Coordinates of C-alpha atoms in Angstrom, one line a residue:
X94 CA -43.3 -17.6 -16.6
X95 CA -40.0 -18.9 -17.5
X96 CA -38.1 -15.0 -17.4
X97 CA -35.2 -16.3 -16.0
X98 CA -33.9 -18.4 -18.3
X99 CA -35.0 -16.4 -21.5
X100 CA -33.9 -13.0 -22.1
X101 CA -36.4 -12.0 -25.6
X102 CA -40.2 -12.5 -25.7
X103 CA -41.7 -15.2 -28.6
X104 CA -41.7 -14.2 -31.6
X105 CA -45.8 -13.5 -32.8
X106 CA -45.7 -16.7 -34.9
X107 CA -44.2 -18.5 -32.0
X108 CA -46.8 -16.9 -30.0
X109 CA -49.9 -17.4 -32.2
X110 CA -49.0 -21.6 -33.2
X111 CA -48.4 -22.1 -29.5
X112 CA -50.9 -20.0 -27.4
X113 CA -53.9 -22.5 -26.3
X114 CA -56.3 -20.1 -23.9
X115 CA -58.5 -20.0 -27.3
X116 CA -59.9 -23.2 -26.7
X117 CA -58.9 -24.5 -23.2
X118 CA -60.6 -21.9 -21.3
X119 CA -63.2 -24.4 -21.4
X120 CA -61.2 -26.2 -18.9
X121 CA -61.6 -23.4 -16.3
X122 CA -63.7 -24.7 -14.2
X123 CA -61.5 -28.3 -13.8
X124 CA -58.3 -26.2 -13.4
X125 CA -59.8 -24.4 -10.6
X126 CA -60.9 -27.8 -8.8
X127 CA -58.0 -29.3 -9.4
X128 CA -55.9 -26.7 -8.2
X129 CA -57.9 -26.2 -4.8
X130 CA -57.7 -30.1 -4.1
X131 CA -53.8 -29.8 -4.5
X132 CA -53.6 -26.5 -2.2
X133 CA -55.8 -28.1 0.6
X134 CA -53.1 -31.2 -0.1
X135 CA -50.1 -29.3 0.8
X136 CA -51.2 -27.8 3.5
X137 CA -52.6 -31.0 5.2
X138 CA -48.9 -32.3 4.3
X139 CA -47.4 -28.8 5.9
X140 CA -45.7 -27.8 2.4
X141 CA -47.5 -24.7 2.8
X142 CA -49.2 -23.2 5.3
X143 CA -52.9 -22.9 6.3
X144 CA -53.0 -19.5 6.2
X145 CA -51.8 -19.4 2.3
X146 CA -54.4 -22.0 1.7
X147 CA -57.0 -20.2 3.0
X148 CA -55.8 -17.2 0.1
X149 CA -55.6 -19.1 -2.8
X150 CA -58.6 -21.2 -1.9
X151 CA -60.6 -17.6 -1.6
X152 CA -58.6 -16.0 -4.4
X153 CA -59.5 -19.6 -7.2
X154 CA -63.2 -18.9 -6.1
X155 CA -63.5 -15.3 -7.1
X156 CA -61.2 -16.2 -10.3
X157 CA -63.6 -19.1 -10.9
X158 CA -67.0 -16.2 -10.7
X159 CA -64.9 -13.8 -12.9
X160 CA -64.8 -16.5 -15.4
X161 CA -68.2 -17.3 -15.4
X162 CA -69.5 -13.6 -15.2
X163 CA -67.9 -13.2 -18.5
X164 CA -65.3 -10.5 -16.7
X165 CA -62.3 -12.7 -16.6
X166 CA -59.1 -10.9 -18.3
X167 CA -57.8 -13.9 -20.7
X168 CA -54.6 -13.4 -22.3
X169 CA -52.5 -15.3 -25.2
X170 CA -48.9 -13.7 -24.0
X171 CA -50.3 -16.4 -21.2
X172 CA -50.4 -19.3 -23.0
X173 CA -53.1 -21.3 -21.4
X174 CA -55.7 -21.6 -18.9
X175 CA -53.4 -23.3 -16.1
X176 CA -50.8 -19.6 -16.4
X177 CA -54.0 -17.1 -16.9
X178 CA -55.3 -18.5 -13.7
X179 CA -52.1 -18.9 -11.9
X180 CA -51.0 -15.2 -13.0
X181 CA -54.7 -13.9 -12.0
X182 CA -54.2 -15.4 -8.4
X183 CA -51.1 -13.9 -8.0
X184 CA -52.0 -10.3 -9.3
X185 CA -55.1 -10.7 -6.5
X186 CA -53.1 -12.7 -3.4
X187 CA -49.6 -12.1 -3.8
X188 CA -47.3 -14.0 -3.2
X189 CA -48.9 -17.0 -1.6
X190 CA -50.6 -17.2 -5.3
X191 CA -46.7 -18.3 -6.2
X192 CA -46.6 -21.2 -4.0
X193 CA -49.6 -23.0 -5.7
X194 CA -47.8 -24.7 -8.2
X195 CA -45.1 -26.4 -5.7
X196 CA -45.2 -30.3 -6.3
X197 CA -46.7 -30.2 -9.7
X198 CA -46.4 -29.4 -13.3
X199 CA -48.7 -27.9 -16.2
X200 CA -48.0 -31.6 -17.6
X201 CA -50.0 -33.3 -14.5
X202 CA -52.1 -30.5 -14.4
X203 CA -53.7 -30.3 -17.9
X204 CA -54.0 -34.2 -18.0
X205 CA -55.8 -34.2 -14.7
X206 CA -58.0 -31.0 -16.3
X207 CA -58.9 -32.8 -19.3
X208 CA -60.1 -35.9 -17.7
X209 CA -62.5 -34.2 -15.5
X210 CA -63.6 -32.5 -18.5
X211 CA -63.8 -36.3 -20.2
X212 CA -65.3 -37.6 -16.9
X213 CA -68.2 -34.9 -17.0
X214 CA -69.0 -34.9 -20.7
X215 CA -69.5 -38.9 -20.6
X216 CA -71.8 -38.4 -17.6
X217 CA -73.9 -35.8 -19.2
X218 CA -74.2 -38.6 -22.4
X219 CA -75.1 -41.0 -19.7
X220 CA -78.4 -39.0 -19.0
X221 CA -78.7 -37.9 -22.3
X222 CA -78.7 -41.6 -24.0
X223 CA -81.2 -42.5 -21.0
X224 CA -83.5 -39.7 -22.3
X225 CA -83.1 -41.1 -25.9
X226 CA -83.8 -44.7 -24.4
X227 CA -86.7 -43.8 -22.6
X228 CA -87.9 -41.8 -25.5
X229 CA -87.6 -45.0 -27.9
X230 CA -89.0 -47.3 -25.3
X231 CA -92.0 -45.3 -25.4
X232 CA -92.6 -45.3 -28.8
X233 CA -92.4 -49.2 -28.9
X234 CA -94.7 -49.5 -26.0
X235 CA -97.4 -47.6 -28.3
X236 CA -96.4 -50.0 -31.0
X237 CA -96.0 -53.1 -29.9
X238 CA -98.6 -54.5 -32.4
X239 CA -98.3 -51.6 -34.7
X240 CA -97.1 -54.0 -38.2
X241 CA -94.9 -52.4 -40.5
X242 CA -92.4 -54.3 -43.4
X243 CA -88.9 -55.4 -41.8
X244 CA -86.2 -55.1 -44.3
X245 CA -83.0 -56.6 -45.6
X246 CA -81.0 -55.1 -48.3
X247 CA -83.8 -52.3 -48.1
X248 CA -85.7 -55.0 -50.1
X249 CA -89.4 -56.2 -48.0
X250 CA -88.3 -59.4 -46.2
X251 CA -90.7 -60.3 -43.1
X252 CA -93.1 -58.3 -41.3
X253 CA -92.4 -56.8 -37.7
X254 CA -93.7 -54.6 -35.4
X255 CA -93.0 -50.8 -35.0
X256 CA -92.3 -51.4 -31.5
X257 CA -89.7 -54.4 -32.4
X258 CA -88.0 -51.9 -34.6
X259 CA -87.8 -49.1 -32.0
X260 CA -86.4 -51.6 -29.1
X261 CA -83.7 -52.8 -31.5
X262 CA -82.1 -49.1 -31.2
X263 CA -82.7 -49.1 -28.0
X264 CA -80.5 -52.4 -27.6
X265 CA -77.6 -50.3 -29.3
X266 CA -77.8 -47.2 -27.9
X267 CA -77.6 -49.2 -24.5
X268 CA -74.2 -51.0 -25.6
X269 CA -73.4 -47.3 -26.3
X270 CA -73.8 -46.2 -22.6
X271 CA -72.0 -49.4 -21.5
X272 CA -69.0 -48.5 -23.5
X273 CA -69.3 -44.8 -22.1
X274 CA -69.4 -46.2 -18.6
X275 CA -66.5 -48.8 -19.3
X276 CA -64.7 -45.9 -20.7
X277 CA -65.7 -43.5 -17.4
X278 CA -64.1 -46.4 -15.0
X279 CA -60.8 -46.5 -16.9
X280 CA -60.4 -43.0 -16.8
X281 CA -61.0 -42.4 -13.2
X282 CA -57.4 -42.4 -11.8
X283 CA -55.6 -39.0 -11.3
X284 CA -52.6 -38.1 -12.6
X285 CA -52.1 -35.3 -10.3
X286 CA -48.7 -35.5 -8.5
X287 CA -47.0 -36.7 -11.3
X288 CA -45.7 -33.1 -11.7
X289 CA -43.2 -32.7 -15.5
X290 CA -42.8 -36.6 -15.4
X291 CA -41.0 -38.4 -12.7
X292 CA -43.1 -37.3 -9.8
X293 CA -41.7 -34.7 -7.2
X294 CA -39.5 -34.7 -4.1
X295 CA -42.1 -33.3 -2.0
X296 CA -44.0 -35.2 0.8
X297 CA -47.5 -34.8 -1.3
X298 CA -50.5 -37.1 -1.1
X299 CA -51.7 -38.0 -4.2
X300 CA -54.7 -40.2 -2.5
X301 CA -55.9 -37.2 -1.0
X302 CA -56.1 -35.4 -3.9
X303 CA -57.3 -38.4 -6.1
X304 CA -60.1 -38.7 -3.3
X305 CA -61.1 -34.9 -3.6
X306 CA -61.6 -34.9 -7.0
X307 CA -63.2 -38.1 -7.4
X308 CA -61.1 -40.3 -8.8
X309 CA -61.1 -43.6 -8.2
X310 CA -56.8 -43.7 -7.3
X311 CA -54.0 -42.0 -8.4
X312 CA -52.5 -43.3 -11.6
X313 CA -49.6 -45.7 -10.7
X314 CA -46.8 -44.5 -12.9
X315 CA -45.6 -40.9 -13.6
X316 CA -44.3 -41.0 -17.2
X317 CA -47.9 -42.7 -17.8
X318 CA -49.8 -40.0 -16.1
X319 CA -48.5 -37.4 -17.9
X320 CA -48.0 -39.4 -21.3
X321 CA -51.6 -40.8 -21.9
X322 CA -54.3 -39.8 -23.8
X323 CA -55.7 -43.2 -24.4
X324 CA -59.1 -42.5 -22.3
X325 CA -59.7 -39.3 -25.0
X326 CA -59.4 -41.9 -28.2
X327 CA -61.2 -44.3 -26.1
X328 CA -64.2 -41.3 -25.1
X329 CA -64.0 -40.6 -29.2
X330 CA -64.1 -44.1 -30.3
X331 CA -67.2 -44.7 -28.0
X332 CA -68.5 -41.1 -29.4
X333 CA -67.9 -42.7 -33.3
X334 CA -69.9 -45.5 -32.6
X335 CA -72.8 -44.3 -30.6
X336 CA -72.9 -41.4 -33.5
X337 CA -73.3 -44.1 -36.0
X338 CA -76.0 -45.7 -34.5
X339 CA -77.8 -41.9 -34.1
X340 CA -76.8 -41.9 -37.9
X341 CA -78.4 -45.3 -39.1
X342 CA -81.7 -44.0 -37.5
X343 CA -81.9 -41.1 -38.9
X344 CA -81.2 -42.1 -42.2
X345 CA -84.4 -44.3 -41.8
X346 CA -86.5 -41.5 -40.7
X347 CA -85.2 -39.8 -43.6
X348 CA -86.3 -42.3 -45.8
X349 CA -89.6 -43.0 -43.8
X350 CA -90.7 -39.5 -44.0
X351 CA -90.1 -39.5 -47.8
X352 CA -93.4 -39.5 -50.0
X353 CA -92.1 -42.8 -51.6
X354 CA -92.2 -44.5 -48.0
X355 CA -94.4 -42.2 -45.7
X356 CA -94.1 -44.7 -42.7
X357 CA -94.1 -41.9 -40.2
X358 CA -94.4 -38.1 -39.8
X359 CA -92.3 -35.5 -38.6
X360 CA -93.9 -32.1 -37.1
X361 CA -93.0 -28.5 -38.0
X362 CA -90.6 -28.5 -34.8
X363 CA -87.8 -30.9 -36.6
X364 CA -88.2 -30.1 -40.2
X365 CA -87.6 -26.9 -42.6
X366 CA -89.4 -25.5 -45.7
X367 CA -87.9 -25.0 -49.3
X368 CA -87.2 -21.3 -50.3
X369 CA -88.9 -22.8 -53.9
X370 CA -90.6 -25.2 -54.0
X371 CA -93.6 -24.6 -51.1
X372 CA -94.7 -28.7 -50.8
X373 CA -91.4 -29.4 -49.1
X374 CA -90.9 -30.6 -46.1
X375 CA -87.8 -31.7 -45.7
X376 CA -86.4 -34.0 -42.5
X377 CA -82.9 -31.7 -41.8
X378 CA -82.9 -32.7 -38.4
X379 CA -82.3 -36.1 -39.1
X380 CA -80.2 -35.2 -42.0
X381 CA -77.8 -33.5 -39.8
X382 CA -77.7 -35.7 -37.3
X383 CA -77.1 -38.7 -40.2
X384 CA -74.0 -36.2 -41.1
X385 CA -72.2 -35.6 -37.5
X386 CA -70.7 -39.0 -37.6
X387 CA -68.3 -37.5 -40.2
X388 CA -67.4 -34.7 -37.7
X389 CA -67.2 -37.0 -34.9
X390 CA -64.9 -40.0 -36.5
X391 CA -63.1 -37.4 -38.0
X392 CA -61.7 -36.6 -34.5
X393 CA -60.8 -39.7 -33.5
X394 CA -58.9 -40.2 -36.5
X395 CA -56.9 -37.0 -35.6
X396 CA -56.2 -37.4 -32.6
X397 CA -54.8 -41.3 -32.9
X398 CA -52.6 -39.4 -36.1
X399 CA -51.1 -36.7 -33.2
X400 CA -50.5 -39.6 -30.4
X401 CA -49.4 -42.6 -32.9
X402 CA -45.6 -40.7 -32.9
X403 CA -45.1 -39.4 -29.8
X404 CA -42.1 -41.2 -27.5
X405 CA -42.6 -40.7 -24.0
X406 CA -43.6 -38.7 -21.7
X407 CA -45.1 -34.9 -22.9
X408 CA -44.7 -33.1 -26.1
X409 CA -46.0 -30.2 -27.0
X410 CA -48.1 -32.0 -29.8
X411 CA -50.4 -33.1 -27.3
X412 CA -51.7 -29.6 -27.1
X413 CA -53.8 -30.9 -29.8
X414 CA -55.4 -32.8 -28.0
X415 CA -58.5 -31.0 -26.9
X416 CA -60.2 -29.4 -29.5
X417 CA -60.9 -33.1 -31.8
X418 CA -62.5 -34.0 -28.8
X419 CA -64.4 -31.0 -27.7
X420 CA -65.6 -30.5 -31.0
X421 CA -67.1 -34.2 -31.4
X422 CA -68.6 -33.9 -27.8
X423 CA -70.5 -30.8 -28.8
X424 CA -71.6 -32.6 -31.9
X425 CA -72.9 -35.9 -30.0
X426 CA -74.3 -33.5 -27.2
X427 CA -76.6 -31.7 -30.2
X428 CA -76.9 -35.0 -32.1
X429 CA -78.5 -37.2 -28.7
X430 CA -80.8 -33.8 -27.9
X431 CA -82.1 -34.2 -31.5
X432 CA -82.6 -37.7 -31.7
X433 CA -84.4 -37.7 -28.8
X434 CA -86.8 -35.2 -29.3
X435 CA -87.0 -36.5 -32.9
X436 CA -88.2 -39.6 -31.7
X437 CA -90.9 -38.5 -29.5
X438 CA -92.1 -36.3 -32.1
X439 CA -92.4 -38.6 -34.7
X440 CA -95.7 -40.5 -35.5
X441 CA -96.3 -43.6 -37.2
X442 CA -98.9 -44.1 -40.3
X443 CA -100.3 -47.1 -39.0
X444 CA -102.1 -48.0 -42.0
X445 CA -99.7 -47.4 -44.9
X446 CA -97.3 -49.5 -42.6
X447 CA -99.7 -52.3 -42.7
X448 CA -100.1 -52.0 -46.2
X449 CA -95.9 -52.1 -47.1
X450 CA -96.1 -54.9 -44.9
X451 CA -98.1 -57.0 -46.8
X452 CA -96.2 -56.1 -50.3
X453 CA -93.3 -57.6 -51.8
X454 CA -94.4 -61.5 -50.8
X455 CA -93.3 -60.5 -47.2
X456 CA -94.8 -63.6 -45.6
X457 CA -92.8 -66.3 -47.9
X458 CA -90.9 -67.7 -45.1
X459 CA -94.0 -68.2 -43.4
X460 CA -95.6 -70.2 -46.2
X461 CA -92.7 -72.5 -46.0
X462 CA -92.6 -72.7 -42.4
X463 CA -95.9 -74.0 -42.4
X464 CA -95.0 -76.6 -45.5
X465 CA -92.3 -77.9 -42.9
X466 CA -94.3 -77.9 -39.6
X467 CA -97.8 -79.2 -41.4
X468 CA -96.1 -81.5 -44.4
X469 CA -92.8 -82.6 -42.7
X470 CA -91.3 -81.2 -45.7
X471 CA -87.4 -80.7 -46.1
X472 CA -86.6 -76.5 -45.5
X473 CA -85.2 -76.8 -48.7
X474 CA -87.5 -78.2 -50.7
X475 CA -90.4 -75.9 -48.4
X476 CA -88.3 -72.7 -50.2
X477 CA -88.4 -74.2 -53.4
X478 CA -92.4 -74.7 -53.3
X479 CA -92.7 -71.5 -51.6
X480 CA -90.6 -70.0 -54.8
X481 CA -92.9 -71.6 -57.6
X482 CA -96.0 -69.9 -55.5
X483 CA -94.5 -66.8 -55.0
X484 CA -94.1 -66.6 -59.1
X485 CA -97.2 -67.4 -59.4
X486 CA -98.6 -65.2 -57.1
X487 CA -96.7 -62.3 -58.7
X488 CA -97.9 -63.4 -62.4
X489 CA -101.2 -63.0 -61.2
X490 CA -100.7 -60.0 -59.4
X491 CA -101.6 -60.8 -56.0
X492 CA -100.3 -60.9 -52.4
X493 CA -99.7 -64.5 -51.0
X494 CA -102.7 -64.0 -48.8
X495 CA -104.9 -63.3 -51.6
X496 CA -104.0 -66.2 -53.3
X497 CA -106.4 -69.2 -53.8
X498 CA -105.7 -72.1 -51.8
X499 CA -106.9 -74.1 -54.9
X500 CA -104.0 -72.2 -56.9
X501 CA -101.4 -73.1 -54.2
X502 CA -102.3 -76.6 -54.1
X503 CA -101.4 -77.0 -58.3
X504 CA -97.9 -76.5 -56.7
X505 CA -98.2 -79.1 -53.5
X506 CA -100.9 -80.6 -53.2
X507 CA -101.0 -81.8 -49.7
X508 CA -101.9 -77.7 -48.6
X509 CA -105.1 -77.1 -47.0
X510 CA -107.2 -73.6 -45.9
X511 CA -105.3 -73.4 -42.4
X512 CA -102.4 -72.6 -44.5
X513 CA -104.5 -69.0 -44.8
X514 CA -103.9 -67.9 -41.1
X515 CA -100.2 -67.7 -41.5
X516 CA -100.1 -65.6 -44.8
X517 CA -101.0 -62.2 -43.4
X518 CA -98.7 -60.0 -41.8
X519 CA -100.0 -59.8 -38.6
X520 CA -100.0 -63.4 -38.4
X521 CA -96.7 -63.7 -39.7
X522 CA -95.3 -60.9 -37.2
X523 CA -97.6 -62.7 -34.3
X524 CA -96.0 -65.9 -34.7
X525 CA -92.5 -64.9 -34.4
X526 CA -92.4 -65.8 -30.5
X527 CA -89.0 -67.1 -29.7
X528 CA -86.5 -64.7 -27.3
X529 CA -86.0 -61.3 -29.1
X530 CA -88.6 -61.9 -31.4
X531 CA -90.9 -59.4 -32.8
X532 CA -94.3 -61.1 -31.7
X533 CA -95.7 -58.1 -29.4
X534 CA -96.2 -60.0 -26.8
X535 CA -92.3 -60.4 -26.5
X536 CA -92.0 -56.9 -27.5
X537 CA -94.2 -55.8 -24.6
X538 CA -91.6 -58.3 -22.6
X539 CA -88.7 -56.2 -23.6
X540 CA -90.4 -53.3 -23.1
X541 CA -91.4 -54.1 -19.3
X542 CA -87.8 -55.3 -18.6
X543 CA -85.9 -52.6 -20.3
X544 CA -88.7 -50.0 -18.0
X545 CA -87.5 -51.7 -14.7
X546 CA -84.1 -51.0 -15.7
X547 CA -84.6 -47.1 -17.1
X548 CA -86.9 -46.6 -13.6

């Protein structure tokens, strides 16, 4: 492509460290669009004429079916998937296939490519953390009164409701999307027209490309255009955090489905067998899942290492830019399929969640909330009481609601029977009815309001 100023082909080495069409033949399909917007341009603008738009419009569509046939000729010597198509439409047009390329550069080119690419992949994520939403919101609607033992330090702290605990994901996988479609509004501006980095001389119309391909405008500066890969670490940092919330859940469910917990159950469709020991069941789903984040940070990080450096505007070591991020898109797209169907597999024990509820003391806090609200006791000296009981209730080797009153009031003496219908956990999980509590009444709230907005 650029015969007239060498005279020797690369070396292999220099062939093999800088051929791309390996991995950004996956940008095919963008290419193609991008390049019929910017034909139909110039001929609109009379840069070329209609009758060469009408070829390379006809030739990019039967390139475009050759590529997804699986017949499509890709070669290295050709760099990348911008040249293999270009060279392919000139072997089947001629030379109106040469005229393509007038007004822009492989720079403005590839960057508008790869954020059509970004701009899909966060839309498919869209409808796939709706799926995993609607999947979660389901569960708690089942659950909304379903007790189980809520946790801090993985130490029993207060009983709450299955349901409670399912909407609390769904409350971060939904500042996940936000951040996805925050990220999807930056990125809309095209940076095709920019051409190597200073724009071009020709009368183009960048709006009229920028419209066709559904961008919002055309980037405002050309050395910014072709220089920034800000909305990829922006896609990947969204990516890292939405895969550690995938990864937080699914290191509960594989703790849940342990035989030290059994809170829920996983069927045969997201778990695997042991080549030894024939009991097993083991969670691997979740498990790999729980490990993507690793994969998925891990691009991020290399791809803010390649751009940290780089003065303005191209360099060729943003060729490394794609893979990190198609390789952490694949792993969210598997990890949100997963989770999802994870989810609606998964059933609760209902019973062995009320009993972990109870354990541990879990309604303490309640004990002294009722010392404060019935004695007009001091917090602080309510925790204090509520600590002598709790000793004694774990001397004798009984749960707080099994405890006689009688027994209690050697401690404080002003308690009386009523404090009995606070001390279970159903009680305790029942009473907690301020906003965003886990009472399932105000569960079933959340679980209305967040329906109107999935429906």
């Amino acid at each position: 492509m650029w015969g007239g100023r060498f005279s020797a082909r690369p070396s292999d080495l220099m062939q093999a460290i800088n051929a791309s069409i390996g991995f950004d033949q996956r940008l095919a399909a963008e290419d193609i669009a991008g390049s019929k917007a910017h034909a139909t341009m110039l001929a609109a603008q009379g840069i070329i004429t209609a009758s060469d738009r009408g070829a390379i419009l006809s030739g990019l569509d039967a390139i475009l079916s050759e590529i997804e046939a699986g017949e499509f000729p890709f070669s290295e010597e050709l760099e990348d998937i911008h040249l293999n198509v270009e060279a392919r439409l000139k072997a089947r047009i001629g030379e109106a296939g040469g005229r393509l390329h007038t007004g822009r550069s492989r720079n403005d080119q590839v960057a508008t490519d790869f954020r059509l690419w970004t701009r899909k992949h966060l839309d498919l994520f869209d409808g796939l953390l709706g799926d995993l939403m609607a999947a979660l919101l389901d569960q708690a609607e089942a659950h909304a009164a379903t007790i189980m033992p809520g946790f801090t330090h993985l130490q029993s702290a207060q009983p709450v409701t299955f349901g409670h605990h399912m909407m609390a994901y769904l409350e971060m996988f939904a500042r996940d999307r936000g951040r996805m479609r925050d990220c999807r509004k930056r990125l809309n501006e095209s940076p095709l027209g920019a051409a190597a980095l200073a724009g071009t001389p020709y009368p183009i119309d960048r709006d009229m490309t920028a419209a066709a391909l559904g961008f919002d405008a055309p980037m405002a500066n050309s050395l910014d255009a072709v220089s920034a890969r800000d909305f990829a670490l922006e896609a990947l940092a969204a990516a890292s955090i939405c895969a550690t919330h995938l990864s937080r859940l699914a290191e509960e469910m594989v703790i849940w489905t342990s035989a030290q917990f059994r809170f829920i159950a996983l069927s045969d469709a997201f778990t695997t067998g042991s080549s030894i020991m024939p009991q097993k069941r083991n969670p691997d789903a979740a498990e790999l899942v729980r490990a993507k984040v690793g994969r998925i940070l891990g691009s991020l990080t290399a791809l803010m290492v390649v751009m940290k450096g780089l003065p303005l505007a191209y360099s060729k070591d943003m060729q490394e830019d794609k893979e990190p991020v198609f390789e952490a898109f694949d792993a969210l797209e598997l990890a949100l399929r997963a989770m999802a169907g994870m989810v609606r597999d998964m059933v609760p024990d209902e019973a062995r969640l009320a009993e972990a509820a109870g354990a541990a003391f879990s309604t303490a806090t309640d004990l002294a909330d009722w010392l404060v609200m019935h004695l007009d006791m001091p917090f602080r000296d309510a925790h204090h009481v509520t600590g002598r009981i709790v000793a004694m209730a774990e001397e004798k080797g009984v749960t707080l609601d099994a405890l006689e009153v009688s027994d209690m009031q050697s401690v404080e003496s002003g308690i009386t029977d009523d404090v009995v219908s606070v001390l279970s956990p159903l009680a305790s999980a029942t009473s907690r009815t301020s906003y965003g509590g886990t009472a399932p009444d105000r569960v079933r709230e959340q679980v209305a309001r967040w329906r109107d907005i999935l429906e």
